[in-house]
Amino acid sequence: MTPEETIRRALEAAASTVEVRPDALAAIRARTRRRRGRGWIPWGAGLAVATAAAVTILVLPDAPHPDPPRPGAPTTTAAATPTPAAGPLLAVYYVGPSRDDALVREFHRVAPGSDAVRSALALMFGTAPLDPDYASAWPAGTTVRGVTVAGEVVTVDLGGATPPSAIAAQQLVWTVTAASGLPGVRIGDGDVLRRAPAVDTLAPVWLINPQEGEVVRGGRVDVHVAGFGSTARLEVTPGARGQDLTLRGGSPAQREAQLTLSLPPGTYTLTVTVDGVSDDHTVVVE
């Protein structure tokens, strides 16, 4: 391996562990609106681009500060109704529709306090993907008997089951490393596995957000695209709306584009294409 290849793999190993949540753009915009006090203004009544930028770090909004009471005014405290805390979103990898050896990703919410690795594996093995075009590379009925962590390696006991293919092994590795933040995965008493190079493992294009079947209120649809090309084509149907996107970032990580569409109420299919390979999701705008 040449020095350049060694550096490339090291950079990819660091970059590929960053799992950008599908609601990252909305969270960042919420914080920006509080700081600047500016409203969002669409460019047009149909397809409008409010933002086109690559985002690699999620910044969660600060908690809002209540206004202080006026001097001399009596203060009252209303009985607060506790709101159940939302559980975390976990990245789960599946095999995508483009070709048999390419992974795609969905985010699934789990209950608060859930074990991240066990929950992600339970979703991967036992829950159908949101997108009907996605599938698991593992046979139905595969179960997890145990998960242990030693150092930087997560060991998954599948009761003697072994990966039916190389991409099945990588599906498990990418899911477990995303949930644990650790670089190594062992299946049973096999060798320690690590993420294969992203460009060789992931689908050429992902439509990260909106996810399949998502319901969006207010007419603003945040779109997040990732791929290995320099440009992507976004089509919105019905309405024959379309535009070219510039994907920013670079090798070894996926390039990305984020933007906001202004759409009237209805059901839409968003299709993004890179180098002839497409990913599409249906979204309901209310």
Coordinates of C-alpha atoms in Angstrom, one line a residue:
M1 CA 0.0 0.0 0.0
T2 CA 1.4 3.4 -1.0
P3 CA 1.7 6.3 1.5
E4 CA -1.1 8.0 -0.3
E5 CA -3.4 5.0 0.0
T6 CA -2.5 4.8 3.7
I7 CA -3.5 8.4 4.3
R8 CA -6.7 8.0 2.3
R9 CA -7.8 5.0 4.3
A10 CA -7.0 6.8 7.6
L11 CA -9.0 9.8 6.5
E12 CA -11.9 7.6 5.4
A13 CA -11.9 5.7 8.7
A14 CA -12.3 9.0 10.6
A15 CA -14.9 10.5 8.2
S16 CA -17.0 7.4 7.8
T17 CA -17.8 7.2 11.5
V18 CA -19.7 10.5 11.4
E19 CA -23.4 9.7 11.1
V20 CA -25.2 13.0 10.1
R21 CA -28.8 12.8 11.4
P22 CA -31.6 13.4 8.9
D23 CA -32.9 16.3 11.0
A24 CA -29.5 18.1 11.1
L25 CA -30.4 20.8 8.7
A26 CA -33.7 21.7 10.5
A27 CA -31.9 21.8 13.9
I28 CA -29.2 24.1 12.6
R29 CA -31.8 26.4 11.0
A30 CA -33.8 26.6 14.2
R31 CA -30.7 27.8 16.0
T32 CA -29.9 30.3 13.3
R33 CA -33.5 31.7 13.4
R34 CA -33.2 32.3 17.2
R35 CA -29.9 34.1 16.9
R36 CA -30.8 36.3 14.0
G37 CA -34.5 36.7 14.4
R38 CA -35.1 36.3 10.7
G39 CA -37.9 34.4 9.0
W40 CA -37.6 32.0 6.1
I41 CA -38.7 33.4 2.8
P42 CA -39.2 31.1 -0.1
W43 CA -37.9 32.0 -3.5
G44 CA -41.1 31.0 -5.3
A45 CA -44.4 29.3 -4.8
G46 CA -43.3 26.1 -6.5
L47 CA -39.8 24.7 -6.2
A48 CA -37.6 27.0 -4.0
V49 CA -34.1 26.6 -2.8
A50 CA -33.5 28.2 0.6
T51 CA -30.1 26.6 1.3
A52 CA -27.5 24.6 -0.5
A53 CA -24.6 23.7 1.7
A54 CA -22.7 20.7 2.9
V55 CA -23.1 19.9 6.6
T56 CA -20.8 17.6 8.5
I57 CA -21.3 18.6 12.1
L58 CA -24.7 18.6 13.9
V59 CA -25.1 21.6 16.2
L60 CA -28.1 21.1 18.5
P61 CA -30.1 24.2 19.4
D62 CA -29.6 25.8 22.8
A63 CA -32.6 25.7 25.2
P64 CA -34.7 28.9 24.9
H65 CA -34.4 31.3 27.8
P66 CA -37.8 32.5 29.3
D67 CA -38.4 36.2 29.6
P68 CA -37.8 37.6 33.1
P69 CA -40.9 38.7 35.1
R70 CA -41.6 42.4 35.2
P71 CA -40.6 44.1 38.5
G72 CA -43.3 44.1 41.0
A73 CA -45.5 41.7 39.1
P74 CA -46.6 38.6 41.0
T75 CA -45.0 35.5 39.6
T76 CA -47.0 32.3 39.1
T77 CA -45.8 28.9 38.2
A78 CA -48.0 26.8 36.0
A79 CA -48.2 23.1 36.7
A80 CA -45.9 21.6 34.0
T81 CA -47.1 18.5 32.2
P82 CA -44.1 16.3 31.6
T83 CA -43.4 15.5 28.0
P84 CA -42.0 12.1 27.3
A85 CA -38.4 12.3 26.1
A86 CA -37.9 11.2 22.5
G87 CA -35.5 8.3 22.1
P88 CA -32.4 8.5 19.9
L89 CA -32.2 8.0 16.1
L90 CA -30.0 5.1 15.1
A91 CA -28.4 4.5 11.8
V92 CA -29.3 1.2 10.2
Y93 CA -27.7 -0.1 7.0
Y94 CA -29.4 -2.1 4.3
V95 CA -28.7 -3.2 0.7
G96 CA -30.0 -0.7 -1.8
P97 CA -31.8 -1.1 -5.1
S98 CA -28.9 0.1 -7.3
R99 CA -26.8 -3.1 -7.2
D100 CA -26.3 -6.2 -5.0
D101 CA -23.2 -5.0 -3.2
A102 CA -24.0 -1.5 -2.2
L103 CA -25.3 -0.2 1.2
V104 CA -27.8 2.5 2.0
R105 CA -28.9 3.9 5.3
E106 CA -32.0 4.8 7.2
F107 CA -32.5 6.3 10.7
H108 CA -34.9 4.7 13.1
R109 CA -36.0 6.1 16.5
V110 CA -35.8 3.8 19.5
A111 CA -37.0 4.1 23.1
P112 CA -35.0 6.3 25.5
G113 CA -32.4 4.3 27.4
S114 CA -32.2 1.5 24.8
D115 CA -28.9 -0.2 24.2
A116 CA -27.7 1.3 20.9
V117 CA -26.0 -1.7 19.5
R118 CA -28.6 -4.3 20.4
S119 CA -31.4 -1.9 19.2
A120 CA -29.7 -1.3 15.9
L121 CA -29.1 -5.0 15.3
A122 CA -32.7 -5.8 16.2
L123 CA -33.9 -3.3 13.6
M124 CA -31.5 -4.6 11.0
F125 CA -32.5 -8.2 11.5
G126 CA -36.1 -7.9 12.5
T127 CA -37.7 -4.7 11.1
A128 CA -38.5 -4.0 7.4
P129 CA -36.9 -0.9 6.0
L130 CA -39.0 2.2 5.6
D131 CA -38.1 2.2 1.9
P132 CA -39.6 -1.0 0.2
D133 CA -36.7 -0.8 -2.3
Y134 CA -34.2 -1.6 0.5
A135 CA -33.6 -5.0 2.0
S136 CA -31.3 -6.9 4.4
A137 CA -28.6 -9.1 3.1
W138 CA -29.1 -11.5 6.0
P139 CA -31.6 -14.4 5.9
A140 CA -34.9 -14.0 7.9
G141 CA -34.7 -15.5 11.3
T142 CA -31.2 -14.4 12.2
T143 CA -31.1 -13.5 15.9
V144 CA -28.6 -11.8 18.2
R145 CA -27.7 -13.9 21.3
G146 CA -25.3 -11.5 22.8
V147 CA -23.2 -8.4 22.4
T148 CA -20.0 -7.7 24.3
V149 CA -17.4 -4.9 24.1
A150 CA -13.6 -5.3 24.8
G151 CA -11.4 -2.4 24.0
E152 CA -12.3 -1.0 20.6
V153 CA -14.0 -4.2 19.4
V154 CA -17.7 -5.2 19.6
T155 CA -18.3 -8.9 19.5
V156 CA -21.7 -10.0 18.2
D157 CA -22.9 -13.6 19.0
L158 CA -25.3 -14.8 16.3
G159 CA -25.5 -18.3 17.7
G160 CA -23.1 -19.7 15.1
A161 CA -24.6 -17.9 12.1
T162 CA -22.1 -16.5 9.7
P163 CA -22.4 -13.8 7.1
P164 CA -23.9 -15.2 3.9
S165 CA -21.9 -12.7 1.8
A166 CA -19.3 -10.0 2.0
I167 CA -21.9 -7.3 1.8
A168 CA -23.9 -8.9 4.6
A169 CA -20.8 -8.7 6.8
Q170 CA -20.3 -5.1 5.9
Q171 CA -24.0 -4.4 6.6
L172 CA -23.5 -5.6 10.1
V173 CA -20.2 -3.8 10.5
W174 CA -21.4 -0.4 9.4
T175 CA -24.5 -0.7 11.6
V176 CA -22.6 -1.8 14.7
T177 CA -19.8 0.8 14.3
A178 CA -22.4 3.6 13.8
A179 CA -24.2 2.6 17.0
S180 CA -21.1 2.0 19.1
G181 CA -18.6 4.5 17.8
L182 CA -16.0 1.8 17.9
P183 CA -14.0 0.7 14.8
G184 CA -13.8 -3.1 15.2
V185 CA -16.5 -5.8 15.0
R186 CA -16.2 -9.5 15.5
I187 CA -18.9 -12.0 14.5
G188 CA -18.8 -14.9 16.8
D189 CA -15.1 -16.1 17.1
G190 CA -14.2 -14.8 13.7
D191 CA -11.6 -12.2 12.8
V192 CA -12.0 -8.6 13.7
L193 CA -13.7 -6.8 10.8
R194 CA -13.6 -3.1 10.0
R195 CA -15.5 -0.8 7.6
A196 CA -14.5 -1.4 4.0
P197 CA -13.7 1.7 1.9
A198 CA -16.9 3.7 1.5
V199 CA -16.5 4.2 -2.2
D200 CA -16.4 0.4 -2.6
T201 CA -19.3 -0.3 -0.1
L202 CA -21.9 2.4 -0.2
A203 CA -24.4 3.1 -2.9
P204 CA -23.4 5.8 -5.4
V205 CA -26.2 8.1 -4.2
W206 CA -28.3 8.4 -1.0
L207 CA -31.4 10.4 -0.5
I208 CA -30.9 10.8 3.3
N209 CA -33.8 13.2 4.0
P210 CA -36.7 13.2 3.7
Q211 CA -37.0 9.5 4.6
E212 CA -39.6 7.2 2.9
G213 CA -43.1 8.0 4.0
E214 CA -42.3 11.1 6.0
V215 CA -45.0 13.6 6.7
V216 CA -43.9 17.2 6.5
R217 CA -46.0 20.1 7.9
G218 CA -45.7 23.7 6.8
G219 CA -44.7 23.2 3.2
R220 CA -40.9 23.2 3.7
V221 CA -39.1 20.0 2.8
D222 CA -35.5 19.7 3.9
V223 CA -33.5 17.7 1.4
H224 CA -30.2 16.0 2.2
V225 CA -28.3 14.2 -0.6
A226 CA -25.0 12.3 -0.5
G227 CA -23.1 10.6 -3.2
F228 CA -19.7 10.0 -4.9
G229 CA -20.2 12.3 -7.9
S230 CA -19.7 16.0 -8.2
T231 CA -23.3 16.7 -9.2
A232 CA -26.7 15.2 -8.7
R233 CA -30.1 15.6 -10.4
L234 CA -33.1 16.1 -8.2
E235 CA -36.6 15.5 -9.6
V236 CA -39.9 16.2 -7.8
T237 CA -43.1 14.6 -9.1
P238 CA -45.9 15.4 -9.8
G239 CA -45.1 18.7 -11.3
A240 CA -42.0 17.9 -13.3
R241 CA -39.8 20.0 -11.1
G242 CA -36.1 19.4 -11.3
Q243 CA -32.7 21.0 -10.7
D244 CA -29.1 20.1 -10.7
L245 CA -27.3 20.0 -7.3
T246 CA -23.6 20.6 -6.6
L247 CA -22.3 18.0 -4.2
R248 CA -19.6 19.4 -1.9
G249 CA -16.9 17.8 0.1
G250 CA -14.6 15.2 -1.4
S251 CA -12.8 11.9 -1.4
P252 CA -12.7 9.8 0.6
A253 CA -16.0 10.7 2.1
Q254 CA -19.3 11.1 0.3
R255 CA -20.1 14.6 -1.1
E256 CA -23.2 16.2 0.1
A257 CA -25.8 18.8 -0.7
Q258 CA -28.6 20.2 1.5
L259 CA -31.5 22.5 0.5
T260 CA -35.1 23.3 1.3
L261 CA -38.0 23.0 -1.1
S262 CA -41.2 24.9 -0.8
L263 CA -44.1 22.7 -1.9
P264 CA -47.9 23.0 -1.6
P265 CA -49.8 20.2 0.2
G266 CA -49.8 16.9 -1.6
T267 CA -47.9 13.6 -2.0
Y268 CA -44.6 13.8 -3.9
T269 CA -41.8 11.5 -5.0
L270 CA -38.3 12.9 -4.7
T271 CA -35.7 11.2 -6.9
V272 CA -32.0 12.0 -6.8
T273 CA -29.7 10.6 -9.5
V274 CA -25.9 10.4 -9.7
D275 CA -24.1 8.8 -12.6
G276 CA -27.3 7.0 -13.7
V277 CA -28.0 5.5 -10.3
S278 CA -31.1 6.8 -8.4
D279 CA -32.6 6.8 -5.0
D280 CA -36.2 7.9 -4.4
H281 CA -38.6 8.5 -1.5
T282 CA -42.2 9.5 -1.2
V283 CA -43.1 12.3 1.1
V284 CA -46.5 13.8 2.2
V285 CA -46.7 17.6 2.6
E286 CA -49.5 19.0 4.8

